[in-house]
mmCIF file of C-alpha atoms and ligand atoms in Angstrom:
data_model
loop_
_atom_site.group_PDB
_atom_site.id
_atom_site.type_symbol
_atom_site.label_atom_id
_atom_site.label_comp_id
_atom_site.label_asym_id
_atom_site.label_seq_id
_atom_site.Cartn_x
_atom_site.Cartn_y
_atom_site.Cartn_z
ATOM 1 C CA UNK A 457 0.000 0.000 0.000
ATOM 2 C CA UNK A 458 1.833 3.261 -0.749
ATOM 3 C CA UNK A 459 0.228 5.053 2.222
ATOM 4 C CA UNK A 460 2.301 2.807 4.608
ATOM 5 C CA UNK A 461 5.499 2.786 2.179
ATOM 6 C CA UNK A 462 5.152 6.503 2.455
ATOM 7 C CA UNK A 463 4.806 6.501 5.772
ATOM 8 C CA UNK A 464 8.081 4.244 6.655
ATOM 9 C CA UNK A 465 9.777 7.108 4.229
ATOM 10 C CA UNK A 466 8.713 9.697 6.399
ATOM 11 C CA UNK A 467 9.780 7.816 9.672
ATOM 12 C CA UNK A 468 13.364 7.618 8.370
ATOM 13 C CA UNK A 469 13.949 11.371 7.244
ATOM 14 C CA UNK A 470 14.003 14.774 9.504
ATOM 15 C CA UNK A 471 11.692 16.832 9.267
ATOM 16 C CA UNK A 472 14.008 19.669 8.069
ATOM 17 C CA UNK A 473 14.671 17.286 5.285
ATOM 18 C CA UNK A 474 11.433 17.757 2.191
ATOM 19 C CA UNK A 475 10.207 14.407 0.395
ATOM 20 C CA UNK A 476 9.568 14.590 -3.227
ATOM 21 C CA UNK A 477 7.721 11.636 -3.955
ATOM 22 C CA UNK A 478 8.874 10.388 -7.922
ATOM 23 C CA UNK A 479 5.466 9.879 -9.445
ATOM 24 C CA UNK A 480 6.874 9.619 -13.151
ATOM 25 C CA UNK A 481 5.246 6.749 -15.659
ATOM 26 C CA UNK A 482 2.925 6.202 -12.548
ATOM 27 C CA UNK A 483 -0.771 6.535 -13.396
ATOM 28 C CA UNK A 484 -2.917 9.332 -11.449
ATOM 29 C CA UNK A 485 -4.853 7.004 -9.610
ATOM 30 C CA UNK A 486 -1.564 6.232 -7.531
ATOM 31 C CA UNK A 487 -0.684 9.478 -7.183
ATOM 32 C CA UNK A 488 -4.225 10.315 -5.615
ATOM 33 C CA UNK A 489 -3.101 7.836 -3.046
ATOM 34 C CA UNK A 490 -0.357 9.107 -1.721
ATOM 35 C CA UNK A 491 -2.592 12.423 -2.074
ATOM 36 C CA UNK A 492 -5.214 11.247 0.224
ATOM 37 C CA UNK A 493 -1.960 10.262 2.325
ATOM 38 C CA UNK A 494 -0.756 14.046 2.904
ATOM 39 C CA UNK A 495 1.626 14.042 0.060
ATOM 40 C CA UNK A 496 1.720 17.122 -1.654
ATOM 41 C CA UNK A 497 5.095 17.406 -3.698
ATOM 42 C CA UNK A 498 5.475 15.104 -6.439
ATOM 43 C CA UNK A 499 8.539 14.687 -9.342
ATOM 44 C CA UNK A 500 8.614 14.191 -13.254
ATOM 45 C CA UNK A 501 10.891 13.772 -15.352
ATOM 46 C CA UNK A 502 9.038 14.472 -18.748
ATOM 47 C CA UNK A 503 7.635 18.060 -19.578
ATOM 48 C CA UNK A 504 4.164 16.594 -21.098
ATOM 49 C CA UNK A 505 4.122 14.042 -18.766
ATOM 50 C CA UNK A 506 3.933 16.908 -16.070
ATOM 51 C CA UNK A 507 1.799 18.895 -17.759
ATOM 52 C CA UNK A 508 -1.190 16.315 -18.181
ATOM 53 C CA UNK A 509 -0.971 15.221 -14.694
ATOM 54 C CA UNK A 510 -1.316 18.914 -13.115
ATOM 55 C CA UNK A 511 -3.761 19.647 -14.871
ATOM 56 C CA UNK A 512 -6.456 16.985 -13.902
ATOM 57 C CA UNK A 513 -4.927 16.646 -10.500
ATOM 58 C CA UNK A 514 -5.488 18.641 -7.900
ATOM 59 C CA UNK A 515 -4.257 22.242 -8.025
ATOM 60 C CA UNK A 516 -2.459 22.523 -4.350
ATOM 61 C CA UNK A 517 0.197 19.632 -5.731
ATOM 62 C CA UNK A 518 3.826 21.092 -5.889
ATOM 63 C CA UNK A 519 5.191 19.846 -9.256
ATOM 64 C CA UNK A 520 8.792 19.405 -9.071
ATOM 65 C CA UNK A 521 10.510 18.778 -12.419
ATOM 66 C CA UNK A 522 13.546 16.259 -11.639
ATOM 67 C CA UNK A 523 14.456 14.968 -15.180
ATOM 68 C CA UNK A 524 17.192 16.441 -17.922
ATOM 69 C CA UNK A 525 15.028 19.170 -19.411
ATOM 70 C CA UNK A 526 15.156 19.940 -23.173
ATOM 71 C CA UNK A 527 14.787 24.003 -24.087
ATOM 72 C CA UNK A 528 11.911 23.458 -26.335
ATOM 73 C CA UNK A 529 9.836 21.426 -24.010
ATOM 74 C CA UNK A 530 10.112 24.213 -21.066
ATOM 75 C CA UNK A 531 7.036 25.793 -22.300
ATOM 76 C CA UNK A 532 4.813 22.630 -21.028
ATOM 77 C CA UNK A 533 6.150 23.015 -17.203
ATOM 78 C CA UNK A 534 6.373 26.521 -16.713
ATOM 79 C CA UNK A 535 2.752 27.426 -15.521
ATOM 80 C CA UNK A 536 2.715 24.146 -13.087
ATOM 81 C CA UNK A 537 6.093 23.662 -12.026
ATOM 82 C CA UNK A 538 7.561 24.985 -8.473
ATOM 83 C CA UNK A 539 10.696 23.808 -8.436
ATOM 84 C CA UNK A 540 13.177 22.813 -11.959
ATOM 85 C CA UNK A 541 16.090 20.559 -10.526
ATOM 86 C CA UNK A 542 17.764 20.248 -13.648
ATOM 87 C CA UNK A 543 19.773 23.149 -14.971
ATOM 88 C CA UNK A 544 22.500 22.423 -16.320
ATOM 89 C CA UNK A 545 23.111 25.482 -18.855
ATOM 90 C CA UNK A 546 22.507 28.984 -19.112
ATOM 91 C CA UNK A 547 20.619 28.551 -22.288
ATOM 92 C CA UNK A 548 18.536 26.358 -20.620
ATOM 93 C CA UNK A 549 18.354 28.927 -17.947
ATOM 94 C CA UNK A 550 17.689 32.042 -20.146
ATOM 95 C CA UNK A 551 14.515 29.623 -21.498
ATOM 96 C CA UNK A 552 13.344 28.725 -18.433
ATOM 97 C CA UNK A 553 13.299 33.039 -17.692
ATOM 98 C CA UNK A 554 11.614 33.477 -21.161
ATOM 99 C CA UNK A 555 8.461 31.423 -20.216
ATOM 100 C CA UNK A 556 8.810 32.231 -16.426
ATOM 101 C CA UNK A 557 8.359 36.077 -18.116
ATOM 102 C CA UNK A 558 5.209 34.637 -20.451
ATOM 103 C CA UNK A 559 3.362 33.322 -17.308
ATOM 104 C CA UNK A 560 3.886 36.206 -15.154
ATOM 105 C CA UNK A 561 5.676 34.144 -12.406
ATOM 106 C CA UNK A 562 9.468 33.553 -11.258
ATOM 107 C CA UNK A 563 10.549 30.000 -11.626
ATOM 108 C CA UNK A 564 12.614 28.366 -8.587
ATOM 109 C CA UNK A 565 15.615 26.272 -9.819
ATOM 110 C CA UNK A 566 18.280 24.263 -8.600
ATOM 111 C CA UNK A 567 21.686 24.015 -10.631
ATOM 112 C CA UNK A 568 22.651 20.351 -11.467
ATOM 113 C CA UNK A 569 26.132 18.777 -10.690
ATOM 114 C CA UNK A 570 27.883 15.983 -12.253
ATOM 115 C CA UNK A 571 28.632 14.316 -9.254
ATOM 116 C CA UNK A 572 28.659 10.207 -9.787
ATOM 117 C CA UNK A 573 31.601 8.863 -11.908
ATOM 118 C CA UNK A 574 29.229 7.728 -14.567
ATOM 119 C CA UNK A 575 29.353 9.668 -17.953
ATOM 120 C CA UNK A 576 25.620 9.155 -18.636
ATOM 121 C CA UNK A 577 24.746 11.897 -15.479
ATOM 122 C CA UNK A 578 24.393 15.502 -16.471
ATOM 123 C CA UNK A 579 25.590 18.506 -14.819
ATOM 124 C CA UNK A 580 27.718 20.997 -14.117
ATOM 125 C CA UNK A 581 31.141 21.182 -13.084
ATOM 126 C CA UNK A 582 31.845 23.656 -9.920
ATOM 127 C CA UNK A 583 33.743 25.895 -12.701
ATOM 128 C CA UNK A 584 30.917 25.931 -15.523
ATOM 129 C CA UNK A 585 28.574 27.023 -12.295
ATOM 130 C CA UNK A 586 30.873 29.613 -11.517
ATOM 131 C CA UNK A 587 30.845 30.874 -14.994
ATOM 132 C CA UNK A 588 27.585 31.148 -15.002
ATOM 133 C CA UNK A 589 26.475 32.852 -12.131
ATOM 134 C CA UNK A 590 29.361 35.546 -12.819
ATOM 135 C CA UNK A 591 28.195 36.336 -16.646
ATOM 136 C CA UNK A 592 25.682 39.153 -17.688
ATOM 137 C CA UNK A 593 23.391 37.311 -18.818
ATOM 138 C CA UNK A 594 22.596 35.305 -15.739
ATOM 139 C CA UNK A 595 22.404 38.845 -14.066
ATOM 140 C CA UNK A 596 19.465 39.791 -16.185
ATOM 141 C CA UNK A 597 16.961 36.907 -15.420
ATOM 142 C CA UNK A 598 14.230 38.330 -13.185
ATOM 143 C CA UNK A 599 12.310 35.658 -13.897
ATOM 144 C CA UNK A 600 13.778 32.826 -12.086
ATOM 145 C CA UNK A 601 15.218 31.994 -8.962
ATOM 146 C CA UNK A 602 18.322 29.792 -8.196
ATOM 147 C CA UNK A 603 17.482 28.462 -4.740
ATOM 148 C CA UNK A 604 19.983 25.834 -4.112
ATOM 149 C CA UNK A 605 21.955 22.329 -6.007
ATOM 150 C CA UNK A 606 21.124 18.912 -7.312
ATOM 151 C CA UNK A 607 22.947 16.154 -7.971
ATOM 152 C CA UNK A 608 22.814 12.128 -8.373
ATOM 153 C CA UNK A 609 25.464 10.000 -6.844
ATOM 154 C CA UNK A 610 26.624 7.154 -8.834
ATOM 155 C CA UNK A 611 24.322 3.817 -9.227
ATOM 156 C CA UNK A 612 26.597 1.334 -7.336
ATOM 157 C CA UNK A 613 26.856 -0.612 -4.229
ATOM 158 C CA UNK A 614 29.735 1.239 -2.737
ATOM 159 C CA UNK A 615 28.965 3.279 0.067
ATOM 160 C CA UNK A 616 32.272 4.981 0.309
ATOM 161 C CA UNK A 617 31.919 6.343 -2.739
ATOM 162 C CA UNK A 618 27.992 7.499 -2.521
ATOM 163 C CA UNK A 619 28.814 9.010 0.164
ATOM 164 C CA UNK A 620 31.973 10.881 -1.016
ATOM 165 C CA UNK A 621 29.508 11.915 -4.164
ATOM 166 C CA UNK A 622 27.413 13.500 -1.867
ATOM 167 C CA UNK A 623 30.241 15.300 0.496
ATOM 168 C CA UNK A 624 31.421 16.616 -2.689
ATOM 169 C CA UNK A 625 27.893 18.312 -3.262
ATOM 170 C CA UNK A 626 27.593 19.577 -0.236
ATOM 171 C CA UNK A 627 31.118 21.332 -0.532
ATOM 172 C CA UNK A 628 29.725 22.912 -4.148
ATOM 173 C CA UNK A 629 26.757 24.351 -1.874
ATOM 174 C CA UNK A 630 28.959 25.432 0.537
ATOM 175 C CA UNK A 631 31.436 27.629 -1.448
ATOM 176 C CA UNK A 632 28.349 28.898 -4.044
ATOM 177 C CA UNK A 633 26.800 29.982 -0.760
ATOM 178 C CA UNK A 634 29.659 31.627 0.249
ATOM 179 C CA UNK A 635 30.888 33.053 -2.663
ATOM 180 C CA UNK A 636 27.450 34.245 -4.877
ATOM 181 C CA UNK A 637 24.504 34.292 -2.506
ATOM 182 C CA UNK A 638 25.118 34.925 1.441
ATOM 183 C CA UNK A 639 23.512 38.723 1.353
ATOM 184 C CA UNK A 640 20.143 36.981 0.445
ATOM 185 C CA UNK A 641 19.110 33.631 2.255
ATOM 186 C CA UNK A 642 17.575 32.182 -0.538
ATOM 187 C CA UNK A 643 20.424 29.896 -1.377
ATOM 188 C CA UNK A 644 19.037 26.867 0.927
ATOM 189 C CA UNK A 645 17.982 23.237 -0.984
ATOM 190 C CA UNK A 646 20.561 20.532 -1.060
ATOM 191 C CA UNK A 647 18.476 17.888 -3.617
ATOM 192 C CA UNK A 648 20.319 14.591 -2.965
ATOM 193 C CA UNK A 649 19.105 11.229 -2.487
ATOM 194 C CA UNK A 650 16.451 9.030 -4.033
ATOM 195 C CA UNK A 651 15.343 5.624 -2.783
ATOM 196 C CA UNK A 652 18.587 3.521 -2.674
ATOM 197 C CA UNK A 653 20.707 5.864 -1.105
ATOM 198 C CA UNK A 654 18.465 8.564 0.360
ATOM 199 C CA UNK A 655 19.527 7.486 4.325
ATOM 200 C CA UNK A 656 23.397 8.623 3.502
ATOM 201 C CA UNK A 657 22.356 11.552 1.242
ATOM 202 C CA UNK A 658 20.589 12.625 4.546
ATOM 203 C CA UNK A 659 23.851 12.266 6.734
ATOM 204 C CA UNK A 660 25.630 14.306 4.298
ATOM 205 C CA UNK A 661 23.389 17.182 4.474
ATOM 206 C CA UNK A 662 20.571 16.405 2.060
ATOM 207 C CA UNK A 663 17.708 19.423 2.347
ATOM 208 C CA UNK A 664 15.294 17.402 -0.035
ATOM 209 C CA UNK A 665 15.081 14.246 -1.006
ATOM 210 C CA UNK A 666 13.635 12.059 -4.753
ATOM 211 C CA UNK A 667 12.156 8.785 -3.825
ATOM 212 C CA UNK A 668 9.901 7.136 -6.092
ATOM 213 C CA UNK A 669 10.241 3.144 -6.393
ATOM 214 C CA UNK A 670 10.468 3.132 -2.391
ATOM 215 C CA UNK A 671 6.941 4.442 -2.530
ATOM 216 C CA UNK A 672 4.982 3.447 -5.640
ATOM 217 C CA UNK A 673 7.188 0.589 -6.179
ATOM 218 C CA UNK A 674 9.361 -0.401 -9.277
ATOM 219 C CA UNK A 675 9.002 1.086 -12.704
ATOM 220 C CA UNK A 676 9.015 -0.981 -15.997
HETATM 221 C C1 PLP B 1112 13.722 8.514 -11.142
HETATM 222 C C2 PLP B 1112 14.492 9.542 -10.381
HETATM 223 C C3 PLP B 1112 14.518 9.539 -8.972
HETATM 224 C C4 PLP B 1112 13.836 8.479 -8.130
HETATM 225 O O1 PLP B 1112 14.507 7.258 -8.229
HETATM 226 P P1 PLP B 1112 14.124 6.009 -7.283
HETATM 227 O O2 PLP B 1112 15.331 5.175 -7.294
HETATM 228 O O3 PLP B 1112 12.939 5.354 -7.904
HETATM 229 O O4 PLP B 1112 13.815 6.561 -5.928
HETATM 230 C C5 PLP B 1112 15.208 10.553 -8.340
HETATM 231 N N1 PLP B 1112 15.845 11.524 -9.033
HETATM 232 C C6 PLP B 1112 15.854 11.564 -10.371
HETATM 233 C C7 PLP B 1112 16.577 12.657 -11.061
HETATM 234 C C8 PLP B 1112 15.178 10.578 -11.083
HETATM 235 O O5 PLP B 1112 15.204 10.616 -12.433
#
């Protein structure tokens, strides 16, 4: 039942820590569950996909966008989506302002790090981050918000190194906070963790954690 596998979630995280409960390729009907349940913040990882489900569901969901986000498809999340975790350019940046503009709204985002050793993960590096935040044309977005990192450790069963992954994220937080956005306080989420390895992502620092197959069980 998911209500009880999202309530064992719950019982193992902080409650400084937010849940973002995974809901992509999962019908509606499951998401209404853990609805009924309390849960209010749920992930995608396709822009459509997101779209159709906030718009039949119920309008006080939070509808966090988790997956690598093409420019062109930006336009289908940007009147539902409260939080992008997935920027990973300042194209896809200046985009995400552009349609943040057209819906009268400022977008939250989190930057993306390449953290895990695999070349498949997207992401920044800490330099290409740097760049960014320190060129013009990041200083003329009104229309979004950066509010904090993301990253995926690597999929393998080595602790060490998970964990490692996720110190190293932590230390990219650390030094953006200190060097870009300590006069404002709105430099805060740490996005780290999903089902396998959410409980170290946690003792590393993680603000917010992805879990999906832990609650609605395993996708095809
Ligand atoms: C699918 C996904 C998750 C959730 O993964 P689980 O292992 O099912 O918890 C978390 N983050 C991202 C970016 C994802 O794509």
């Amino acid at each position: 039942m998911i209500n009880e596998k999202l309530a064992t979630v719950k019982k193992n995280i902080p409650s400084n820590v937010t849940l973002v409960a995974v809901s992509k390729t999962k019908p509606n009907e499951l998401i209404e569950e853990a609805y009924k349940a309390g849960q209010r913040i749920f992930g995608e990882n396709k822009a459509q996909e997101l779209k159709n489900k906030a718009e039949v569901l119920p309008k006080d969901i939070q509808w966090h966008f988790i997956g690598h986000l093409q420019r062109n498809k930006v336009k289908y999340i940007a009147p539902h989506t409260s939080l992008i975790h997935s920027i990973d350019s300042i194209q896809l940046l200046t985009e995400v302002n552009k349609q943040g503009l057209k819906n009268n709204r400022i977008i939250d985002c989190l930057l993306q790090f390449h953290i895990a050793t695999e070349e498949s993960k997207f992401g920044l590096s800490l330099e290409e981050a740097t760049e960014l935040l320190n060129s013009n044309d990041f200083l003329n977005l009104k229309n979004i918000k950066i509010v904090g990192v993301m990253g995926m450790a690597s999929f393998i069963n080595n602790e060490e190194q998970v964990r490692n992954e996720f110190i190293r994220l932590k230390d990219i937080f650390t030094q953006l906070n200190n060097n870009f956005f300590n006069q404002t306080g709105t430099f805060q989420t740490i996005s780290m963790g999903m089902s396998g390895d959410y409980r170290i992502a946690i003792e590393e620092g993680s603000t917010m954690i992805r879990v999906g197959s832990a609650i609605f069980g395993n996708r095809n």
